[in-house]
mmCIF file of C-alpha atoms in Angstrom:
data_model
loop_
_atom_site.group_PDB
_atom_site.id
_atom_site.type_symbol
_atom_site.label_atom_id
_atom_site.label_comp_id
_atom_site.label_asym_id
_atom_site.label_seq_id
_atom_site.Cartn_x
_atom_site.Cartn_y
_atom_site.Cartn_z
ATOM 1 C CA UNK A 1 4.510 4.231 -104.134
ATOM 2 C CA UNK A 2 7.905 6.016 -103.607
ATOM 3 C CA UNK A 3 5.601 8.987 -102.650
ATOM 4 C CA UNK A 4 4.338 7.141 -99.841
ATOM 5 C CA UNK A 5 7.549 6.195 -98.288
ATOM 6 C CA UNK A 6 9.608 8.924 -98.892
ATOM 7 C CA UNK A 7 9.934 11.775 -96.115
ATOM 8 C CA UNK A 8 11.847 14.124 -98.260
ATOM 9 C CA UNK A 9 9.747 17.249 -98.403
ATOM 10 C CA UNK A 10 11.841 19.716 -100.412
ATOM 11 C CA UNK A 11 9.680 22.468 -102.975
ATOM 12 C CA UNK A 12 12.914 24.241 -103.883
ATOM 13 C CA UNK A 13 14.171 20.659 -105.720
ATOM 14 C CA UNK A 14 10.818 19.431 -106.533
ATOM 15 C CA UNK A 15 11.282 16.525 -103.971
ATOM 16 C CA UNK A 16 7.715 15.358 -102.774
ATOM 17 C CA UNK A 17 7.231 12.424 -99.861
ATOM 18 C CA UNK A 18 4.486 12.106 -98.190
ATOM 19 C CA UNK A 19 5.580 9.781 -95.154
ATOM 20 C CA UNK A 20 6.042 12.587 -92.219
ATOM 21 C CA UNK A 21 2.572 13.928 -92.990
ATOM 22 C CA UNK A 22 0.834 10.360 -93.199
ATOM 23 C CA UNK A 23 2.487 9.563 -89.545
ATOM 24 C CA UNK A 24 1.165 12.658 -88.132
ATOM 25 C CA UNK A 25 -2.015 12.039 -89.125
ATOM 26 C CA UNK A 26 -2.371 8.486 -87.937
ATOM 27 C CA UNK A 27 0.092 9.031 -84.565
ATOM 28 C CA UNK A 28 -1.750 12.306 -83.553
ATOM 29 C CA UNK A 29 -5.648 10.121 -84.433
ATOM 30 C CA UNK A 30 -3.797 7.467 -82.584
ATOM 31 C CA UNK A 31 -3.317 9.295 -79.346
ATOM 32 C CA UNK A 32 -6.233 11.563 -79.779
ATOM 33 C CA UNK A 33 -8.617 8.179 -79.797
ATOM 34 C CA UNK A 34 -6.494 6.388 -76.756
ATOM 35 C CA UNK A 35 -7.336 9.361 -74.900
ATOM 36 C CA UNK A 36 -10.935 9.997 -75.941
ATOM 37 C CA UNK A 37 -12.292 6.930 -75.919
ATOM 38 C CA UNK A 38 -11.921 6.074 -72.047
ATOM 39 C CA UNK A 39 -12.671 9.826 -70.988
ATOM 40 C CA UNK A 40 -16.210 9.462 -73.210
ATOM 41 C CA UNK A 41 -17.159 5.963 -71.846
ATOM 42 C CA UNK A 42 -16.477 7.182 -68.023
ATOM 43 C CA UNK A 43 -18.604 10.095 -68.810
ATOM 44 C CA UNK A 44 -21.139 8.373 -70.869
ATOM 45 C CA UNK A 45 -21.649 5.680 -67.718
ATOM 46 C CA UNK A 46 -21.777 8.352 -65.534
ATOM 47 C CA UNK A 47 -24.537 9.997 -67.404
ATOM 48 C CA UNK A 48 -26.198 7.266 -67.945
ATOM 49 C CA UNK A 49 -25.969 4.855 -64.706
ATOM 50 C CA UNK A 50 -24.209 7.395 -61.973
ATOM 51 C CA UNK A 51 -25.336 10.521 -62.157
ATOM 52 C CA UNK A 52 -28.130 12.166 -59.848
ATOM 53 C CA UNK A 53 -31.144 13.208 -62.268
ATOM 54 C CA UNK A 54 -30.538 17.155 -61.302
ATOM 55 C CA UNK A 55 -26.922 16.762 -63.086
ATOM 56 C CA UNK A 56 -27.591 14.914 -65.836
ATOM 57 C CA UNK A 57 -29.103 17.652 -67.923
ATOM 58 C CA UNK A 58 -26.906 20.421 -67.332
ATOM 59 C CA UNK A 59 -23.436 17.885 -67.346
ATOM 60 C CA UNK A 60 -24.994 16.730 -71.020
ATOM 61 C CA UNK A 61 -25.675 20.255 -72.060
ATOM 62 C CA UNK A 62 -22.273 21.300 -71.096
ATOM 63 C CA UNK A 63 -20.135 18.490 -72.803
ATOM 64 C CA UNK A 64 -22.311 19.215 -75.981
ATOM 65 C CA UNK A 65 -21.362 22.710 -75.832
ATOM 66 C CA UNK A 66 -17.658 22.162 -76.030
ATOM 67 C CA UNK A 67 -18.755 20.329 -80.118
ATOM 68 C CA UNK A 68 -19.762 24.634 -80.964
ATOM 69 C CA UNK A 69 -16.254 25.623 -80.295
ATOM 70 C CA UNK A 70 -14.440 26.775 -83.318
ATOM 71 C CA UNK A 71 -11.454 24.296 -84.242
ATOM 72 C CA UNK A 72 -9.243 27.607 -84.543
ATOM 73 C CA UNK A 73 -9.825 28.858 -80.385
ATOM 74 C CA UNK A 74 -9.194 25.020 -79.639
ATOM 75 C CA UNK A 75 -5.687 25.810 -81.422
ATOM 76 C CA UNK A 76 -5.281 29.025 -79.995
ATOM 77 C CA UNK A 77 -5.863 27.320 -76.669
ATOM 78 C CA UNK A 78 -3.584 24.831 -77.229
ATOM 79 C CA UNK A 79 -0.567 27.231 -78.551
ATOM 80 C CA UNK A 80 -0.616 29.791 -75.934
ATOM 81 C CA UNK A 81 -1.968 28.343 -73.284
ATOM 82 C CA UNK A 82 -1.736 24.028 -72.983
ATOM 83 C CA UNK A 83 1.521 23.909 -74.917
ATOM 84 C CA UNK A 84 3.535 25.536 -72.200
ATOM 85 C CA UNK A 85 1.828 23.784 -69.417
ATOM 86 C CA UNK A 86 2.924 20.453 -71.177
ATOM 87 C CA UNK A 87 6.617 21.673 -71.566
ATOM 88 C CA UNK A 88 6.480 22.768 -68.450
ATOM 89 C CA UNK A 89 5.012 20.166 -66.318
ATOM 90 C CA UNK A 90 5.104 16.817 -68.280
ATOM 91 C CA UNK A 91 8.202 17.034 -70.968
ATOM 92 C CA UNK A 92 10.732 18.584 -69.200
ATOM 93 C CA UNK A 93 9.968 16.130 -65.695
ATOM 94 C CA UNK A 94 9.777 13.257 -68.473
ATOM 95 C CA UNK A 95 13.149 13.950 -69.606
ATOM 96 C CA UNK A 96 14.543 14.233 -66.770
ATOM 97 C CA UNK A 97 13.184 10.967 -65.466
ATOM 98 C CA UNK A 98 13.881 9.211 -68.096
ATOM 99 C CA UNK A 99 17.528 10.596 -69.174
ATOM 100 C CA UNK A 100 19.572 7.874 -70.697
ATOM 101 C CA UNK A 101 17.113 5.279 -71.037
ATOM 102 C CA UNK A 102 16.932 3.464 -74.212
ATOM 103 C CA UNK A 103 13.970 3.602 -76.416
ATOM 104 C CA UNK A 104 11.417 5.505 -73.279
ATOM 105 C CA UNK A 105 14.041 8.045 -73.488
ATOM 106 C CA UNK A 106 14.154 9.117 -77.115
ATOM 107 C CA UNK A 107 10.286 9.023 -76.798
ATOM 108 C CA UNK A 108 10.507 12.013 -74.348
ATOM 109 C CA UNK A 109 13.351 13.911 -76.138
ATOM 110 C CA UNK A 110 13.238 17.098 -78.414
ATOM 111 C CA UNK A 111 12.950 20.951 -77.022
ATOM 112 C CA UNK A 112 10.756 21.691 -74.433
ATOM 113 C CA UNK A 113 8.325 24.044 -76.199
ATOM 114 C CA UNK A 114 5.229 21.978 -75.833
ATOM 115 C CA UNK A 115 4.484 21.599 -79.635
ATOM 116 C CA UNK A 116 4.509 18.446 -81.557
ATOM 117 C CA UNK A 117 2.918 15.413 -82.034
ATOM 118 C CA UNK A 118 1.513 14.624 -78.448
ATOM 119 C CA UNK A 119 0.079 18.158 -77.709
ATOM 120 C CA UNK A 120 -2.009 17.709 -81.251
ATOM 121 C CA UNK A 121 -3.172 14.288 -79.712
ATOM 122 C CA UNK A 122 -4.250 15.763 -76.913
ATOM 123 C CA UNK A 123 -6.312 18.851 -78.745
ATOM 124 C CA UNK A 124 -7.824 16.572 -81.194
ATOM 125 C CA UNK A 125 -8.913 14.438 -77.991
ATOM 126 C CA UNK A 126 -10.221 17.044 -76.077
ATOM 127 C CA UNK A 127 -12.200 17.878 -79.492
ATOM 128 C CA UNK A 128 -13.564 14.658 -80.019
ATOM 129 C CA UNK A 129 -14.507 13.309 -76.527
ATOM 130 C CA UNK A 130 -17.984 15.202 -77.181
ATOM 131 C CA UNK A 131 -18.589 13.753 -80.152
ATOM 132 C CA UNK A 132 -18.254 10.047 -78.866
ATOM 133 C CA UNK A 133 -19.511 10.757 -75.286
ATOM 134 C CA UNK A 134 -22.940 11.757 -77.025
ATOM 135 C CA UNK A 135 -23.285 9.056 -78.889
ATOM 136 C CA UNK A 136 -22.287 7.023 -75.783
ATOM 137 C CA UNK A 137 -24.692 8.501 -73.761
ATOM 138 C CA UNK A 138 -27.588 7.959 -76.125
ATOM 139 C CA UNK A 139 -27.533 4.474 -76.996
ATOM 140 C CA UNK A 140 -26.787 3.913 -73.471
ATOM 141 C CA UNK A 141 -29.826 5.242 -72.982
ATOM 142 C CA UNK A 142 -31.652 3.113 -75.447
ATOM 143 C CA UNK A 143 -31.266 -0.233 -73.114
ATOM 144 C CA UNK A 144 -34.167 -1.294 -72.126
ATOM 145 C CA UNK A 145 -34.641 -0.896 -68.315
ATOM 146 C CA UNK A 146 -36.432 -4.142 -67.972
ATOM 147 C CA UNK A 147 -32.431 -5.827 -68.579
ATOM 148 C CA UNK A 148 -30.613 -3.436 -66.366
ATOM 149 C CA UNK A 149 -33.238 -3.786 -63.688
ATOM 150 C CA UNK A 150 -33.100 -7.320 -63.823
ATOM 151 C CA UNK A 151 -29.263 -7.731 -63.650
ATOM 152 C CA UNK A 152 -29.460 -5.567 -60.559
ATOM 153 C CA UNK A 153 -32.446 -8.026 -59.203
ATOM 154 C CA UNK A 154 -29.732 -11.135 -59.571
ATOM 155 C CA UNK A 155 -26.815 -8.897 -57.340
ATOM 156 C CA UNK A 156 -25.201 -7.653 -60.383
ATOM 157 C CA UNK A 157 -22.978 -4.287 -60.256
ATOM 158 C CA UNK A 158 -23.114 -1.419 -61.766
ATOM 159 C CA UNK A 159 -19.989 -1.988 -63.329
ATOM 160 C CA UNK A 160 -21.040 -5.879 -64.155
ATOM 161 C CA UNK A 161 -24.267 -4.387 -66.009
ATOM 162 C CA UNK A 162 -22.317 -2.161 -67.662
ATOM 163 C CA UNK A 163 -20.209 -4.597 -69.553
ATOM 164 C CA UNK A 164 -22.420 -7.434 -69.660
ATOM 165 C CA UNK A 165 -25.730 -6.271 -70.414
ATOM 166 C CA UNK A 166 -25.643 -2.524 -71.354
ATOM 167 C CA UNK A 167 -22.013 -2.749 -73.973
ATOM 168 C CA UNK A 168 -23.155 -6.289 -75.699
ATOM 169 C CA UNK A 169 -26.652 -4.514 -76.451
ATOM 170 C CA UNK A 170 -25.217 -1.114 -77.702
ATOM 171 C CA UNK A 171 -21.775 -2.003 -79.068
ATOM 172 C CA UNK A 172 -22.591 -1.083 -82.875
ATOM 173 C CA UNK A 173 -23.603 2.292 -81.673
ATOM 174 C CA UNK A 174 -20.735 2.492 -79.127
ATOM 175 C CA UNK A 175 -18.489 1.389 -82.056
ATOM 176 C CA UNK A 176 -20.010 4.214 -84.782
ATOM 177 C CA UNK A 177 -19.510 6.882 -82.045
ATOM 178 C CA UNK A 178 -16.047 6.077 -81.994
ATOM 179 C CA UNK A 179 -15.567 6.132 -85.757
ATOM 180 C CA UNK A 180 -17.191 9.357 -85.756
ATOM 181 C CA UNK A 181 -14.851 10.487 -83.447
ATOM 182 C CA UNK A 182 -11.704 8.975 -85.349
ATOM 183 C CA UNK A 183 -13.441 10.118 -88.876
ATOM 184 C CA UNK A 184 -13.290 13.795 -86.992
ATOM 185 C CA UNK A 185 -9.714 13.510 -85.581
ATOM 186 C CA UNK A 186 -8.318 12.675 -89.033
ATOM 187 C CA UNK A 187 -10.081 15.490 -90.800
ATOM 188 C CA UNK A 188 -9.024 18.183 -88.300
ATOM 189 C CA UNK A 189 -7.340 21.332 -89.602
ATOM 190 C CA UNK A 190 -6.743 24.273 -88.411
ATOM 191 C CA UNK A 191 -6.632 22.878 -84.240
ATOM 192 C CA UNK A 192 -3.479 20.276 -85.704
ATOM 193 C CA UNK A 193 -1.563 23.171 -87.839
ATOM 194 C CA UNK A 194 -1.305 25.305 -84.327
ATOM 195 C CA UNK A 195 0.064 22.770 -82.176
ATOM 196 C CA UNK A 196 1.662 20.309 -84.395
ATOM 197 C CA UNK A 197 5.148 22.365 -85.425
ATOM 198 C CA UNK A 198 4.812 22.009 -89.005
ATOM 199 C CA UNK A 199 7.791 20.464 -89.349
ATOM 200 C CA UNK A 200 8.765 17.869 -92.227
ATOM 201 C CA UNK A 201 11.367 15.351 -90.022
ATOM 202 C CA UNK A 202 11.012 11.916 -89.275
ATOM 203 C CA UNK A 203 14.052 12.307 -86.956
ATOM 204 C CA UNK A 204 13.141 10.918 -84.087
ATOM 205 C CA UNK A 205 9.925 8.797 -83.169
ATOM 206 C CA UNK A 206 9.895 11.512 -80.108
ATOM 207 C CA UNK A 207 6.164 12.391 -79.309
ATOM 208 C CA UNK A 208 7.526 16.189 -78.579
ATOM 209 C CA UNK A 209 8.703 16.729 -81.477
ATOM 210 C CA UNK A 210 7.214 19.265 -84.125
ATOM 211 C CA UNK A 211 5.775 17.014 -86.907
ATOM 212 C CA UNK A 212 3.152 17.461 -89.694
ATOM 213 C CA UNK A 213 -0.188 16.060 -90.707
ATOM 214 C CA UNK A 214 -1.750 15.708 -94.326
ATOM 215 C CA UNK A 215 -4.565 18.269 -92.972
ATOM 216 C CA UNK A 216 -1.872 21.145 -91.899
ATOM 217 C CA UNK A 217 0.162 20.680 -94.980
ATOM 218 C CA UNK A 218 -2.476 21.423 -97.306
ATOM 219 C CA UNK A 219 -3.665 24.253 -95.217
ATOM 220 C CA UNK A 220 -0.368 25.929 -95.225
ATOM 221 C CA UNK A 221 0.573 25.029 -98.740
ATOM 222 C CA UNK A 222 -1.695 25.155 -101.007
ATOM 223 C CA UNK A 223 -2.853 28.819 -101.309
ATOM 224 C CA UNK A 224 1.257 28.892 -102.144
ATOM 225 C CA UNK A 225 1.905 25.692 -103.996
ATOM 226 C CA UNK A 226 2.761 26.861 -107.786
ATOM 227 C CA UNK A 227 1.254 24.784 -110.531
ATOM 228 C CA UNK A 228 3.173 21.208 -111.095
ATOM 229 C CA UNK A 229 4.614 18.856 -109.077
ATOM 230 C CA UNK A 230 3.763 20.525 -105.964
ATOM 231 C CA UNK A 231 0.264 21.037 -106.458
ATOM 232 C CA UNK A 232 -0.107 17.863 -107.669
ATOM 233 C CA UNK A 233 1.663 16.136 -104.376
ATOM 234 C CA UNK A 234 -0.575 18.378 -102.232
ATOM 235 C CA UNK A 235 -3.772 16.600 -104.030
ATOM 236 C CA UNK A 236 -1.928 13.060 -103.975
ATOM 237 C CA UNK A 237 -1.831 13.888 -99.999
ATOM 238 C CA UNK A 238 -5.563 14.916 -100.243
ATOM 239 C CA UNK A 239 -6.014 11.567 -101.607
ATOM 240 C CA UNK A 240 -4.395 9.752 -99.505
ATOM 241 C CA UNK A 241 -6.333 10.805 -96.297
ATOM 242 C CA UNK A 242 -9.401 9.732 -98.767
ATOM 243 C CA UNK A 243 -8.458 6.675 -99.197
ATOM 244 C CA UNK A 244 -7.168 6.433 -95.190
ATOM 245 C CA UNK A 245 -10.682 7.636 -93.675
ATOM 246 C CA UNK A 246 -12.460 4.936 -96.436
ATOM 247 C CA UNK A 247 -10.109 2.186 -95.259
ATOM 248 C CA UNK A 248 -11.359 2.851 -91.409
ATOM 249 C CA UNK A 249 -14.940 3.494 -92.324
ATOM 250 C CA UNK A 250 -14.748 0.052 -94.146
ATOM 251 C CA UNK A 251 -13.115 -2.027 -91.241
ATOM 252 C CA UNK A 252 -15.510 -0.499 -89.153
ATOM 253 C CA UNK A 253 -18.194 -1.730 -91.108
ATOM 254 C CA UNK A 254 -16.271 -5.430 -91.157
ATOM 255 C CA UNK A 255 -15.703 -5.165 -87.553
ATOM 256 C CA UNK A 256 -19.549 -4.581 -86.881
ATOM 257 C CA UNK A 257 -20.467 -7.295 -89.440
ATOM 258 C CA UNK A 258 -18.176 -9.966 -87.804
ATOM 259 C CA UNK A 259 -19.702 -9.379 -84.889
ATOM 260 C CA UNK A 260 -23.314 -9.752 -85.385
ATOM 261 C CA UNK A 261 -22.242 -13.332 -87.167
ATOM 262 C CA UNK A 262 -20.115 -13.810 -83.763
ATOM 263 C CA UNK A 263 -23.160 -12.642 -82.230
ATOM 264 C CA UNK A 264 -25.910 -15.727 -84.322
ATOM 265 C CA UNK A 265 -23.316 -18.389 -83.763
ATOM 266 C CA UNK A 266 -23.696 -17.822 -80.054
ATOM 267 C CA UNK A 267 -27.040 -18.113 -80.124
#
């Protein structure tokens, strides 16, 4: 356990922690998802309920496309081209802005070379929005158009058939696209070990500041890591983003079970 909540990262004294890379993982899948998942449901709806029928198949096509780019170009992308438009344009105005507040202010802080924890977020969200606006879009799809049509006959919205006839019917699928999309985010490698800074700190909670994830780690490690202790904390780190993607996959499945019982007690 002292693994787990140590952030010591040291291979010249044969100090292992694994605490800075299990926050990067879960903070960068964290803002990858809070990102993703709104950007995929607008495009989903608009797919689905919005679009004119001469867009629909070339918008679909397109956003499936961007699932055959290579991780690696996505973190090429995001080193050379998105990490200095963030420095640029959001951290350094941030910090500025928000000079010598408490708390928002060490949120914003760390040098302005567009690396770190948020810019990962962002990549892995741009990487995963296809994922779970496919999914979206299909079982959108699957409604039947005898209950949309009829919540239209009694005056409803679009955005009132939306959420109460076309979400209730489709929320397990809506629910396993976003899993697949989280399941993706957490497994990303070589996208997160570009952008991320590959840094072992924990010391600030700053969203700018170079970090580390349990994916990059073992990328950049373990071609070096010598037999011993630190090959053996690079596979307790493999482990541990095991056991983190089976602990969402199971309260995913919970989640989805709770709610069909929710669902036969309304009834």
């Amino acid at each position: 356990l002292g693994f787990l909540t140590s952030s010591v990262w040291d291979p010249v004294k044969d100090e292992y922690g694994g605490l800075v890379m299990i926050y990067g993982t879960l903070a960068t899948s964290f803002i990858a998802l809070v990102i993703a998942v709104p950007v995929s449901f607008g495009i989903a709806l608009f797919l689905t309920e919005l679009s004119p029928n001469w867009l629909k198949r070339p918008l679909g096509t397109a956003i499936e496309l961007l699932a055959a780019v290579p991780s690696i170009v996505y973190g090429m992308w995001g080193l050379l081209v998105f990490g200095p438009i963030l420095s640029t344009w959001v951290q350094q105005p941030l910090q500025k802005l928000l000079a010598g507040v408490p708390y928002l202010g060490a949120l914003v802080s760390g040098p302005p070379v567009g690396i770190g924890i948020l810019s990962a977020g962002i990549i892995l969200a741009i990487m995963i929005i296809p994922f779970i606006a496919s999914v979206m879009r299909d079982v959108f799809e699957v409604t039947p158009a005898l209950l949309k049509e009829s919540a239209y006959g009694l005056g409803s919205t679009t955005w009132e058939v939306v959420s109460k006839v076309v979400l209730p019917y489709t929320k397990a699928g809506v629910i396993g696209g976003i899993m697949l999309g989280l399941g993706r985010a957490l497994g990303e490698t070589m996208a997160v070990t570009f952008v991320i800074g590959n840094m072992n700190q924990l010391n600030s909670l700053s969203v700018f500041e170079a970090a580390n994830s349990i994916t990059s780690a073992l990328a950049n490690e373990f071609a070096e890591a010598g037999a011993g202790l630190h090959q053996a904390a690079l596979m307790y780190l493999g482990l541990v983003l095991f056991f983190i993607t089976f602990v969402v996959l199971s309260l995913s499945k919970m989640l989805l079970a709770q709610m069909k019982k929710s669902e036969g007690t309304k009834s």
